[in-house]
Structures are given as structure tokens and as C-alpha cells.
């Protein structure tokens, strides 16, 4: 019995030292992580020229590259999600892409609805009924009559899907596909808890324009010349119609160039127009 106790004590001491080292390592990693977040928040709070970058879903072919650039330059964005057709896998809010969305949540990005079926408003019938044309889903490319409740249900379906994938509450915001709305549609959406977010004139980054007419070099030059403090910027996670993809050529030099001009990238939840509305969102 005595021999057994004697041999166990050194082992216990080794275990204690090992646990202490693991705990210290974990503490250091957490400290570095919190320090990085604090530095980012501090730099944003001190910036006098905030701008707000947002992305709508698309074919997702450039989504991994976009995520890498955002991570490299510590740029927070808001993603507006719809379940659009993708180059590989199922829809952009489908199972194939769920891990990608989860990782973006771990990096601190925000999420909001783009309507689940990427549903374009076409016209008002009256204040509670609308002509709608989805570009995704079972009723793709059909001209439909939706009640206000139908539109709200489609908004909520995207929000709920994003929440299920990311584990984070979606913002009570939405972006109508194509930015197409009417006062009646905006009122109907507001009655079910959604506020619309468009983009600034200079914030239209042009990634869905023809690359034959609007080269990447031209789009980059225009954006760097025209973006102003407070602008909401908008691009996509891939555009089918553009032959020369925008993101690989423009996104990183645009971020670097804007930072060199003294701009900082803030979150939509910090935008004066939305900060009060979003103050209670975790």
C-alpha cells in the first residue's frame, strides 16, 4: 500500500503541472483573442470616417475568397441571405453552405433577410397585396400575387434559416432583391418587424454590371473616388452574369485603398439610422 501511494504522488504532481500549463495556454489564447477584438472595437470607435460594407447572397463561387479577405483585414460586414442557386451544392442557405455561415458567425459578422426565395417586388395591387416574382425556389420566375403575410413569411423564413445555421439572432432588417420596394411594401414589412436597408449611391460597387462595359479597374477607381463617410456599400457573393468576377480583383485593393484614405469599416448596428433599433440585438 505504501509503495502504491509513493508512486502515485509524482504522477499527481505531473498531472497538476500539465493542467496548469493547459490552463495558462488557454488563458493566453483567450487574452489574445479578446485583445484583438478590443483593438478592433477601439479603432472603429475612434474612426471619424465610418463606412458600412454589406453582401447579398449569390452563386457563392467567390464566398470563400471573400471570407478570407474579410478575415485578413478584420472587416465586419452584414450578410443579407436568400436561398439562391449556387455553383456547387444546394441553395446558398442550404445544408452544403451551413458550415460556411457558421464560421462567419464565429468571426462576429451579422446576418439579415434577403427574402428566402429572392423574391422581387414588381408592383402593388393595393396596400396589402403585391405582384412578386421569385428568382429562386419552387415558384422561380413565376409572376405571383402575395399578400403582406406571404411576404413577411418569406422574410422570416430566411431569418430563421440564418439563425439555425449560425446560432446567432438575425437582425430585424431586410434588403429587397434588386432594392425594389414601394411605400406599401415597406409598411407591410415594418408591421412584421423588418426595416429595409438599401445602399448609398456610391455604395453600389458594380459587381453585377457587365464586365465588358465596366471593367474591374474602372469599378475600383470609381469606388475609391466616390465613396463618402457614412455610405452603405453593397456587393454579392457571386454574380452569374458577370464574366470577369469582381471580388478576386477588386475587394482587397478596395478595402486597402479605403483604409489608406482614413475610412474604417463599422457594423450596420453602429449606423446612426439603425443603431437604436438594433441596440437590443445580441
XYZ file of C-alpha atoms in Angstrom:
282
model
C 0.000 0.000 0.000
C 2.803 2.385 0.939
C 4.635 1.670 -2.308
C 1.457 2.451 -4.278
C 0.977 5.821 -2.568
C 4.619 6.726 -3.090
C 4.441 6.092 -6.860
C 1.146 7.944 -7.321
C 2.295 11.252 -5.792
C 4.816 12.164 -8.529
C 2.208 11.269 -11.158
C -0.305 13.544 -9.478
C 2.265 16.331 -9.378
C 2.956 15.896 -13.107
C -0.767 15.967 -13.844
C -1.217 19.139 -11.834
C 1.657 20.847 -13.663
C 0.231 19.717 -17.017
C -3.217 21.059 -16.188
C -1.678 24.317 -15.025
C 0.159 24.675 -18.341
C -3.012 23.918 -20.318
C -4.956 26.455 -18.283
C -2.243 29.043 -18.804
C -2.224 28.349 -22.549
C -5.996 28.660 -22.748
C -5.858 31.904 -20.791
C -3.213 33.330 -23.126
C -5.238 32.366 -26.215
C -8.350 33.978 -24.779
C -6.380 37.054 -23.799
C -5.005 37.411 -27.325
C -8.482 36.927 -28.806
C -10.128 39.487 -26.509
C -7.262 41.899 -27.101
C -7.752 41.629 -30.870
C -11.489 42.255 -30.580
C -10.888 45.169 -28.215
C -8.364 46.724 -30.598
C -10.816 46.429 -33.494
C -13.649 47.968 -31.475
C -11.381 50.731 -30.257
C -10.187 51.582 -33.765
C -13.785 51.697 -35.036
C -14.982 53.856 -32.145
C -12.138 56.302 -32.753
C -12.639 56.462 -36.513
C -14.122 59.670 -37.863
C -14.981 58.241 -41.302
C -17.092 55.068 -40.871
C -18.475 53.125 -43.831
C -20.639 50.005 -43.788
C -19.942 47.006 -46.042
C -22.745 44.550 -46.821
C -23.052 41.460 -49.025
C -26.091 39.859 -50.611
C -26.049 36.161 -51.456
C -25.314 34.926 -54.982
C -23.855 31.832 -56.639
C -21.344 31.555 -53.735
C -18.413 30.784 -56.020
C -16.402 33.653 -54.538
C -17.727 33.258 -50.985
C -14.588 31.501 -49.606
C -12.325 34.186 -51.117
C -14.481 36.987 -49.726
C -14.415 35.405 -46.266
C -10.603 35.136 -46.429
C -10.188 38.812 -47.384
C -12.576 39.988 -44.666
C -10.753 37.900 -42.067
C -7.324 39.106 -43.211
C -8.284 42.782 -42.967
C -10.636 42.444 -39.956
C -13.596 43.910 -41.789
C -17.030 43.277 -40.209
C -19.962 43.014 -42.590
C -23.678 42.275 -42.659
C -24.756 39.417 -44.926
C -28.265 39.542 -46.408
C -29.240 35.952 -47.133
C -31.608 34.362 -49.664
C -31.646 30.726 -50.751
C -30.262 31.335 -54.225
C -28.950 28.891 -56.815
C -25.229 28.188 -56.332
C -22.352 26.900 -58.443
C -21.974 23.838 -56.218
C -24.095 22.243 -53.548
C -27.668 23.183 -52.832
C -29.057 26.701 -52.310
C -26.968 29.409 -50.652
C -28.900 28.817 -47.406
C -28.841 25.045 -47.855
C -27.038 22.313 -45.942
C -23.929 22.421 -48.149
C -23.165 26.009 -47.090
C -24.192 25.778 -43.437
C -20.603 25.346 -42.180
C -19.537 28.430 -44.129
C -22.257 30.514 -42.477
C -21.417 29.118 -39.050
C -17.796 30.172 -39.486
C -18.813 33.696 -40.445
C -20.844 33.893 -37.233
C -17.792 32.837 -35.209
C -15.934 35.780 -36.755
C -18.578 38.207 -35.498
C -20.408 39.134 -38.696
C -24.121 39.979 -38.717
C -26.948 38.462 -40.754
C -30.290 39.648 -42.113
C -33.014 38.590 -44.554
C -32.911 38.971 -48.330
C -36.246 37.076 -48.634
C -35.878 33.288 -48.732
C -36.875 32.929 -52.393
C -35.047 36.054 -53.577
C -38.482 37.476 -54.271
C -38.615 40.593 -56.436
C -41.362 43.140 -55.834
C -42.945 44.032 -59.176
C -45.990 46.170 -58.317
C -48.607 46.982 -55.702
C -52.118 45.635 -56.125
C -53.165 47.592 -53.056
C -51.658 48.317 -49.637
C -51.735 44.634 -48.599
C -51.245 42.739 -51.871
C -48.305 42.727 -54.231
C -47.083 41.324 -57.526
C -43.973 39.275 -56.734
C -41.550 37.312 -58.943
C -39.143 34.967 -57.109
C -35.838 34.103 -58.783
C -35.316 31.028 -56.583
C -37.414 28.300 -55.012
C -40.264 26.135 -56.296
C -42.037 29.116 -57.882
C -38.949 30.557 -59.556
C -39.634 33.010 -62.409
C -43.405 32.895 -61.854
C -45.488 36.045 -61.525
C -47.311 35.679 -58.215
C -49.801 37.531 -56.089
C -48.596 37.711 -52.485
C -50.418 39.107 -49.523
C -48.476 41.097 -46.956
C -48.495 37.964 -44.775
C -46.865 35.947 -47.571
C -44.067 38.475 -47.990
C -43.483 38.580 -44.237
C -43.389 34.791 -44.079
C -40.694 34.739 -46.764
C -38.680 37.361 -44.889
C -38.932 35.344 -41.674
C -38.044 32.072 -43.387
C -34.667 33.486 -44.433
C -34.040 34.943 -40.962
C -34.911 31.676 -39.263
C -32.695 29.675 -41.606
C -29.768 32.006 -40.946
C -30.333 31.720 -37.196
C -30.434 27.918 -37.398
C -27.115 27.808 -39.284
C -25.221 30.494 -37.385
C -26.579 30.177 -33.864
C -26.992 33.960 -33.827
C -30.100 36.108 -33.916
C -30.693 37.710 -37.296
C -31.049 41.461 -37.359
C -34.614 42.806 -37.830
C -33.508 44.203 -41.185
C -34.036 43.125 -44.773
C -32.886 44.028 -48.230
C -35.358 43.591 -51.054
C -33.826 41.845 -54.088
C -32.733 44.451 -56.575
C -33.536 47.065 -53.946
C -37.037 47.151 -55.449
C -39.711 48.286 -52.981
C -42.721 50.532 -52.615
C -44.015 52.539 -49.643
C -46.767 49.937 -49.229
C -44.294 47.040 -49.219
C -42.025 48.793 -46.714
C -45.004 49.446 -44.446
C -46.112 45.820 -44.672
C -42.602 44.638 -43.786
C -42.381 47.074 -40.887
C -45.622 45.695 -39.475
C -43.954 42.288 -39.131
C -40.807 43.768 -37.617
C -38.488 44.411 -40.575
C -36.724 47.628 -41.589
C -35.359 47.920 -45.111
C -31.672 48.614 -45.819
C -30.712 49.846 -49.256
C -27.308 51.197 -50.235
C -25.756 54.571 -50.897
C -25.377 55.798 -54.493
C -21.599 55.451 -54.284
C -22.039 52.239 -52.299
C -23.244 50.350 -55.356
C -19.950 48.594 -56.050
C -20.969 47.419 -59.511
C -20.223 43.708 -59.261
C -23.414 42.834 -61.193
C -22.655 45.130 -64.126
C -21.278 43.889 -67.434
C -17.511 43.409 -67.248
C -17.262 44.388 -70.909
C -18.578 47.863 -70.143
C -17.437 48.183 -66.531
C -14.011 46.641 -66.041
C -12.801 45.759 -62.572
C -10.203 48.521 -62.824
C -12.914 51.072 -63.644
C -15.154 49.904 -60.780
C -12.285 50.063 -58.301
C -11.265 53.541 -59.423
C -14.851 54.823 -59.282
C -15.439 53.428 -55.794
C -12.233 54.872 -54.377
C -13.084 58.281 -55.836
C -16.745 58.458 -54.861
C -17.337 56.646 -51.537
C -18.080 59.042 -48.688
C -18.278 58.848 -44.903
C -21.444 57.081 -43.764
C -22.024 55.212 -47.027
C -23.586 51.748 -47.015
C -21.722 49.588 -49.546
C -23.216 46.582 -51.342
C -21.751 43.651 -53.277
C -22.660 39.989 -53.795
C -21.342 36.525 -53.012
C -21.128 35.856 -56.738
C -22.973 37.114 -59.823
C -23.880 34.704 -62.620
C -23.967 37.242 -65.445
C -20.574 38.909 -64.899
C -17.838 37.213 -66.932
C -14.874 38.772 -65.111
C -15.620 38.252 -61.376
C -15.437 41.390 -59.265
C -14.347 40.085 -55.868
C -10.985 38.460 -56.777
C -9.767 41.630 -58.479
C -11.416 44.443 -56.522
C -12.363 43.563 -52.946
C -8.929 43.551 -51.303
C -7.497 46.631 -53.076
C -10.756 48.439 -52.350
C -10.521 47.691 -48.618
C -6.841 48.657 -48.522
C -7.432 51.823 -50.540
C -10.340 52.963 -48.400
C -8.386 52.387 -45.210
C -5.486 54.406 -46.637
C -7.958 57.264 -47.204
C -8.842 57.181 -43.492
C -12.099 55.215 -43.676
C -12.940 52.470 -41.205
C -15.399 49.624 -41.619
C -18.144 49.675 -38.995
C -21.175 47.470 -38.439
C -24.682 48.340 -39.558
C -25.688 48.087 -35.901
C -23.465 51.160 -35.375
C -25.056 53.139 -38.215
C -26.932 56.193 -36.871
C -30.050 55.176 -38.805
C -30.162 51.677 -37.285
C -28.212 51.808 -34.013
C -31.238 52.484 -31.793
C -33.298 49.787 -33.489
C -30.501 47.217 -33.128
C -29.266 48.127 -29.647
C -31.058 45.163 -28.049
C -29.985 42.568 -30.630
C -27.291 40.229 -29.191
